[in-house]
Amino acid sequence: GAVVSQHPSRVICKSGTSVKIECRSLDFQATTMFWYRQFPKQSLMLMATSNEGSKATYEQGVEKDKFLINHASLTLSTLTVTSAHPEDSSFYICSARVRASGSYEQYFGPGTRLTVT
Amino acid sequence: GQNIDQPTEMTATEGAIVQINCTYQTSGFNGLFWYQQHAGEAPTFLSYNVLDGLEEKGRFSSFLSRSKGYSYLLLKELQMKDSASYLCAVFKGGSYIPTFGRGTSLIVHP
């Protein structure tokens, strides 16, 4: 199956700093990537849909100026959490969509555990 | 929008069979997924259903009834490693953007 990598896997940062998370599709090109966040024992909440070469589409309630998404190439999307605060501490997961057998499959990266102190 | 409902938690015995149900309401339907997620890890793909009926893959099977807005994931010959959260997801409102349910935490005990 398709492989999606994410870096870093864990990051601890101080309140007020910015953190960049990278998501790469390793053996395929992904025109669309998704960014999710997940709080403990909660499901994945879609933050934004990232399309290569265009602006990301954010879900309602997600601040686009705080969560900057860039999808500059078919294999790389980045999420930058700007001016991070402790409430931004969460598990951030990216996924890439692949067209297969007349529909779409999604493959997830391993996730990034962000802790803001 | 859509609502996706699945039980919060289930327990079962090693070697047994368990069925995890998922009901959904959506303005458009393009398919339903099941994912497995172990604690602290990303979800892994289990199945995809777009037509009514049962899809079997080894110990795991997934069923869909579009008219009832209902799916289930059937796990046979349960193993301890099957203890995980199982997420039901549907494509959002006629698009190909998946929206996830809260997940069902399955605990398999000896």
mmCIF file of C-alpha atoms in Angstrom:
data_model
loop_
_atom_site.group_PDB
_atom_site.id
_atom_site.type_symbol
_atom_site.label_atom_id
_atom_site.label_comp_id
_atom_site.label_asym_id
_atom_site.label_seq_id
_atom_site.Cartn_x
_atom_site.Cartn_y
_atom_site.Cartn_z
ATOM 1 C CA GLY A 1 0.000 0.000 0.000
ATOM 2 C CA ALA A 2 0.895 3.658 -0.220
ATOM 3 C CA VAL A 3 3.218 5.048 2.442
ATOM 4 C CA VAL A 4 2.834 8.409 4.110
ATOM 5 C CA SER A 5 5.497 9.770 6.414
ATOM 6 C CA GLN A 6 5.250 12.526 8.952
ATOM 7 C CA HIS A 7 7.962 14.472 10.687
ATOM 8 C CA PRO A 8 8.565 15.031 13.509
ATOM 9 C CA SER A 9 6.837 12.223 15.376
ATOM 10 C CA ARG A 10 6.977 14.137 18.637
ATOM 11 C CA VAL A 11 7.664 17.768 19.414
ATOM 12 C CA ILE A 12 7.658 19.789 22.585
ATOM 13 C CA CYS A 13 7.650 23.542 22.256
ATOM 14 C CA LYS A 14 7.176 26.574 24.428
ATOM 15 C CA SER A 15 4.040 28.635 24.373
ATOM 16 C CA GLY A 16 4.207 31.379 21.757
ATOM 17 C CA THR A 17 6.552 29.582 19.374
ATOM 18 C CA SER A 18 5.707 28.062 16.003
ATOM 19 C CA VAL A 19 5.987 24.442 14.973
ATOM 20 C CA LYS A 20 6.091 22.999 11.465
ATOM 21 C CA ILE A 21 4.931 19.462 10.717
ATOM 22 C CA GLU A 22 5.754 17.811 7.404
ATOM 23 C CA CYS A 23 3.701 15.196 5.624
ATOM 24 C CA ARG A 24 5.148 13.318 2.671
ATOM 25 C CA SER A 25 3.767 10.712 0.311
ATOM 26 C CA LEU A 26 6.749 8.432 -0.276
ATOM 27 C CA ASP A 27 5.881 6.311 -3.267
ATOM 28 C CA PHE A 28 3.010 8.123 -4.916
ATOM 29 C CA GLN A 29 1.810 11.586 -5.789
ATOM 30 C CA ALA A 30 -0.988 12.998 -3.693
ATOM 31 C CA THR A 31 -2.965 15.842 -5.170
ATOM 32 C CA THR A 32 -5.031 16.030 -2.002
ATOM 33 C CA MET A 33 -3.901 15.713 1.574
ATOM 34 C CA PHE A 34 -5.910 16.091 4.749
ATOM 35 C CA TRP A 35 -4.894 17.324 8.176
ATOM 36 C CA TYR A 36 -6.614 15.993 11.273
ATOM 37 C CA ARG A 37 -6.213 16.524 14.978
ATOM 38 C CA GLN A 38 -7.175 14.065 17.620
ATOM 39 C CA PHE A 39 -7.588 14.586 21.349
ATOM 40 C CA PRO A 40 -7.290 11.636 23.741
ATOM 41 C CA LYS A 41 -10.105 9.129 23.322
ATOM 42 C CA GLN A 42 -11.722 11.300 20.681
ATOM 43 C CA SER A 43 -12.094 10.702 16.990
ATOM 44 C CA LEU A 44 -10.207 12.420 14.229
ATOM 45 C CA MET A 45 -11.386 15.927 13.536
ATOM 46 C CA LEU A 46 -10.736 17.205 10.057
ATOM 47 C CA MET A 47 -8.940 20.536 10.152
ATOM 48 C CA ALA A 48 -8.372 21.248 6.493
ATOM 49 C CA THR A 49 -8.127 19.819 3.024
ATOM 50 C CA SER A 50 -4.923 20.656 1.213
ATOM 51 C CA ASN A 51 -4.773 20.653 -2.572
ATOM 52 C CA GLU A 52 -1.469 20.879 -4.400
ATOM 53 C CA GLY A 53 -0.845 24.315 -5.799
ATOM 54 C CA SER A 54 -3.858 25.986 -4.247
ATOM 55 C CA LYS A 55 -5.037 27.323 -0.915
ATOM 56 C CA ALA A 56 -6.207 24.898 1.701
ATOM 57 C CA THR A 57 -9.883 24.573 2.552
ATOM 58 C CA TYR A 58 -10.407 24.886 6.287
ATOM 59 C CA GLU A 59 -13.210 23.350 8.291
ATOM 60 C CA GLN A 60 -15.509 25.576 10.252
ATOM 61 C CA GLY A 61 -13.945 26.722 13.496
ATOM 62 C CA VAL A 62 -10.342 26.149 12.413
ATOM 63 C CA GLU A 63 -8.312 29.353 12.329
ATOM 64 C CA LYS A 64 -6.495 29.565 9.032
ATOM 65 C CA ASP A 65 -4.077 32.177 10.353
ATOM 66 C CA LYS A 66 -3.092 29.951 13.219
ATOM 67 C CA PHE A 67 -2.807 26.692 11.311
ATOM 68 C CA LEU A 68 -0.924 27.471 8.125
ATOM 69 C CA ILE A 69 -1.032 24.786 5.475
ATOM 70 C CA ASN A 70 1.188 24.670 2.437
ATOM 71 C CA HIS A 71 1.015 22.039 -0.295
ATOM 72 C CA ALA A 72 3.785 23.123 -2.616
ATOM 73 C CA SER A 73 4.395 19.794 -4.326
ATOM 74 C CA LEU A 74 2.596 16.553 -5.081
ATOM 75 C CA THR A 75 4.499 14.771 -2.337
ATOM 76 C CA LEU A 76 4.712 17.320 0.460
ATOM 77 C CA SER A 77 2.252 19.202 2.610
ATOM 78 C CA THR A 78 3.183 21.144 5.733
ATOM 79 C CA LEU A 79 1.177 22.310 8.722
ATOM 80 C CA THR A 80 2.583 25.167 10.784
ATOM 81 C CA VAL A 81 1.051 25.836 14.172
ATOM 82 C CA THR A 82 1.783 29.492 14.814
ATOM 83 C CA SER A 83 2.024 31.047 18.254
ATOM 84 C CA ALA A 84 1.264 27.707 19.845
ATOM 85 C CA HIS A 85 -0.572 27.546 23.165
ATOM 86 C CA PRO A 86 -1.061 24.636 25.571
ATOM 87 C CA GLU A 87 -4.574 24.043 24.214
ATOM 88 C CA ASP A 88 -2.982 23.266 20.838
ATOM 89 C CA SER A 89 -1.361 20.191 22.373
ATOM 90 C CA SER A 90 -2.782 17.285 20.436
ATOM 91 C CA PHE A 91 -2.065 14.444 18.034
ATOM 92 C CA TYR A 92 -1.876 15.785 14.482
ATOM 93 C CA ILE A 93 -2.306 13.312 11.651
ATOM 94 C CA CYS A 94 -2.053 13.856 7.931
ATOM 95 C CA SER A 95 -3.424 11.623 5.254
ATOM 96 C CA ALA A 96 -3.112 11.424 1.517
ATOM 97 C CA ARG A 97 -5.835 10.444 -0.878
ATOM 98 C CA VAL A 98 -5.167 7.985 -3.664
ATOM 99 C CA ARG A 99 -7.534 7.103 -6.440
ATOM 100 C CA ALA A 100 -8.000 3.342 -6.636
ATOM 101 C CA SER A 101 -10.484 0.990 -8.253
ATOM 102 C CA GLY A 102 -12.878 3.726 -9.254
ATOM 103 C CA SER A 103 -12.918 5.387 -5.877
ATOM 104 C CA TYR A 104 -10.541 6.812 -3.324
ATOM 105 C CA GLU A 105 -8.471 5.338 -0.543
ATOM 106 C CA GLN A 106 -6.825 7.269 2.224
ATOM 107 C CA TYR A 107 -3.504 6.497 3.814
ATOM 108 C CA PHE A 108 -2.474 8.045 7.074
ATOM 109 C CA GLY A 109 0.857 9.239 8.312
ATOM 110 C CA PRO A 110 2.084 8.020 11.713
ATOM 111 C CA GLY A 111 1.033 11.240 13.419
ATOM 112 C CA THR A 112 2.832 13.979 15.335
ATOM 113 C CA ARG A 113 2.379 14.374 19.059
ATOM 114 C CA LEU A 114 2.594 18.090 19.863
ATOM 115 C CA THR A 115 3.032 19.218 23.442
ATOM 116 C CA VAL A 116 3.038 22.936 24.163
ATOM 117 C CA THR A 117 4.409 23.905 27.583
ATOM 118 C CA GLY B 1 -23.665 17.521 7.468
ATOM 119 C CA GLN B 2 -23.841 14.016 8.710
ATOM 120 C CA ASN B 3 -24.054 12.071 11.930
ATOM 121 C CA ILE B 4 -22.097 8.914 12.518
ATOM 122 C CA ASP B 5 -22.959 6.808 15.506
ATOM 123 C CA GLN B 6 -21.115 3.811 16.901
ATOM 124 C CA PRO B 7 -20.844 2.301 20.382
ATOM 125 C CA THR B 8 -18.202 3.795 22.612
ATOM 126 C CA GLU B 9 -16.783 0.593 23.967
ATOM 127 C CA MET B 10 -17.126 -3.152 23.575
ATOM 128 C CA THR B 11 -15.461 -6.105 25.232
ATOM 129 C CA ALA B 12 -15.025 -9.623 23.906
ATOM 130 C CA THR B 13 -13.157 -12.810 24.611
ATOM 131 C CA GLU B 14 -10.131 -14.059 22.716
ATOM 132 C CA GLY B 15 -11.224 -16.464 19.964
ATOM 133 C CA ALA B 16 -14.764 -15.124 19.849
ATOM 134 C CA ILE B 17 -16.616 -13.083 17.207
ATOM 135 C CA VAL B 18 -17.597 -9.450 17.679
ATOM 136 C CA GLN B 19 -19.747 -7.145 15.574
ATOM 137 C CA ILE B 20 -19.250 -3.382 15.719
ATOM 138 C CA ASN B 21 -22.163 -1.392 14.357
ATOM 139 C CA CYS B 22 -22.169 2.009 12.724
ATOM 140 C CA THR B 23 -25.158 4.071 11.665
ATOM 141 C CA TYR B 24 -24.892 7.212 9.632
ATOM 142 C CA GLN B 25 -26.934 9.994 8.161
ATOM 143 C CA THR B 26 -25.532 11.882 5.223
ATOM 144 C CA SER B 27 -26.906 14.083 2.490
ATOM 145 C CA GLY B 28 -24.912 12.191 -0.102
ATOM 146 C CA PHE B 29 -23.172 8.864 0.086
ATOM 147 C CA ASN B 30 -19.993 7.875 -1.717
ATOM 148 C CA GLY B 31 -18.742 5.110 0.516
ATOM 149 C CA LEU B 32 -18.006 3.975 4.044
ATOM 150 C CA PHE B 33 -14.660 3.044 5.555
ATOM 151 C CA TRP B 34 -13.533 1.138 8.584
ATOM 152 C CA TYR B 35 -10.187 1.892 10.175
ATOM 153 C CA GLN B 36 -8.310 0.346 13.072
ATOM 154 C CA GLN B 37 -6.365 2.593 15.406
ATOM 155 C CA HIS B 38 -4.104 1.442 18.204
ATOM 156 C CA ALA B 39 -3.449 3.887 21.003
ATOM 157 C CA GLY B 40 -0.973 6.586 20.009
ATOM 158 C CA GLU B 41 -0.812 5.455 16.421
ATOM 159 C CA ALA B 42 -2.394 6.564 13.169
ATOM 160 C CA PRO B 43 -5.406 4.719 11.766
ATOM 161 C CA THR B 44 -4.872 1.851 9.360
ATOM 162 C CA PHE B 45 -7.287 1.035 6.581
ATOM 163 C CA LEU B 46 -9.455 -2.049 7.014
ATOM 164 C CA SER B 47 -12.271 -1.886 4.492
ATOM 165 C CA TYR B 48 -14.271 0.191 2.084
ATOM 166 C CA ASN B 49 -17.909 -0.399 1.142
ATOM 167 C CA VAL B 50 -19.830 1.500 -1.486
ATOM 168 C CA LEU B 51 -22.378 -1.148 -2.514
ATOM 169 C CA ASP B 52 -24.760 -3.093 -0.310
ATOM 170 C CA GLY B 53 -23.589 -6.412 0.992
ATOM 171 C CA LEU B 54 -20.783 -8.119 2.792
ATOM 172 C CA GLU B 55 -17.096 -7.730 1.965
ATOM 173 C CA GLU B 56 -14.831 -10.341 3.508
ATOM 174 C CA LYS B 57 -11.114 -9.967 4.112
ATOM 175 C CA GLY B 58 -9.642 -12.727 6.182
ATOM 176 C CA ARG B 59 -10.803 -12.449 9.773
ATOM 177 C CA PHE B 60 -12.477 -9.099 9.112
ATOM 178 C CA SER B 61 -15.707 -8.533 7.201
ATOM 179 C CA SER B 62 -17.667 -5.361 6.613
ATOM 180 C CA PHE B 63 -21.334 -5.055 5.748
ATOM 181 C CA LEU B 64 -23.271 -2.146 4.303
ATOM 182 C CA SER B 65 -26.952 -1.344 3.883
ATOM 183 C CA ARG B 66 -27.359 2.005 2.191
ATOM 184 C CA SER B 67 -31.128 2.086 2.555
ATOM 185 C CA LYS B 68 -30.784 1.705 6.324
ATOM 186 C CA GLY B 69 -27.695 3.901 6.708
ATOM 187 C CA TYR B 70 -26.061 1.020 8.503
ATOM 188 C CA SER B 71 -22.779 -0.827 8.481
ATOM 189 C CA TYR B 72 -21.031 -3.296 10.696
ATOM 190 C CA LEU B 73 -17.521 -4.601 11.061
ATOM 191 C CA LEU B 74 -17.274 -8.270 11.977
ATOM 192 C CA LEU B 75 -14.132 -9.578 13.600
ATOM 193 C CA LYS B 76 -13.694 -13.338 13.855
ATOM 194 C CA GLU B 77 -11.268 -15.449 15.871
ATOM 195 C CA LEU B 78 -10.413 -12.482 18.022
ATOM 196 C CA GLN B 79 -6.823 -12.037 19.091
ATOM 197 C CA MET B 80 -5.431 -9.903 21.874
ATOM 198 C CA LYS B 81 -3.796 -7.643 19.289
ATOM 199 C CA ASP B 82 -7.264 -6.758 17.988
ATOM 200 C CA SER B 83 -7.735 -4.584 21.066
ATOM 201 C CA ALA B 84 -7.917 -1.140 19.464
ATOM 202 C CA SER B 85 -10.286 1.602 18.470
ATOM 203 C CA TYR B 86 -12.345 0.967 15.337
ATOM 204 C CA LEU B 87 -13.376 4.031 13.387
ATOM 205 C CA CYS B 88 -16.282 4.224 10.991
ATOM 206 C CA ALA B 89 -16.001 6.976 8.377
ATOM 207 C CA VAL B 90 -18.213 8.130 5.549
ATOM 208 C CA PHE B 91 -17.545 10.421 2.673
ATOM 209 C CA LYS B 92 -18.879 13.835 3.558
ATOM 210 C CA GLY B 93 -21.993 15.089 1.830
ATOM 211 C CA GLY B 94 -21.465 13.541 -1.572
ATOM 212 C CA SER B 95 -17.785 14.474 -1.708
ATOM 213 C CA TYR B 96 -14.747 12.289 -1.272
ATOM 214 C CA ILE B 97 -13.772 13.837 2.055
ATOM 215 C CA PRO B 98 -14.144 11.334 4.905
ATOM 216 C CA THR B 99 -15.718 12.249 8.208
ATOM 217 C CA PHE B 100 -15.066 9.987 11.154
ATOM 218 C CA GLY B 101 -17.240 8.697 13.934
ATOM 219 C CA ARG B 102 -15.991 8.754 17.518
ATOM 220 C CA GLY B 103 -14.703 5.224 17.265
ATOM 221 C CA THR B 104 -15.438 2.056 19.212
ATOM 222 C CA SER B 105 -12.855 0.951 21.712
ATOM 223 C CA LEU B 106 -12.658 -2.845 21.602
ATOM 224 C CA ILE B 107 -11.107 -4.664 24.520
ATOM 225 C CA VAL B 108 -10.227 -8.312 23.964
ATOM 226 C CA HIS B 109 -9.573 -10.289 27.118
ATOM 227 C CA PRO B 110 -8.245 -13.822 27.588
#
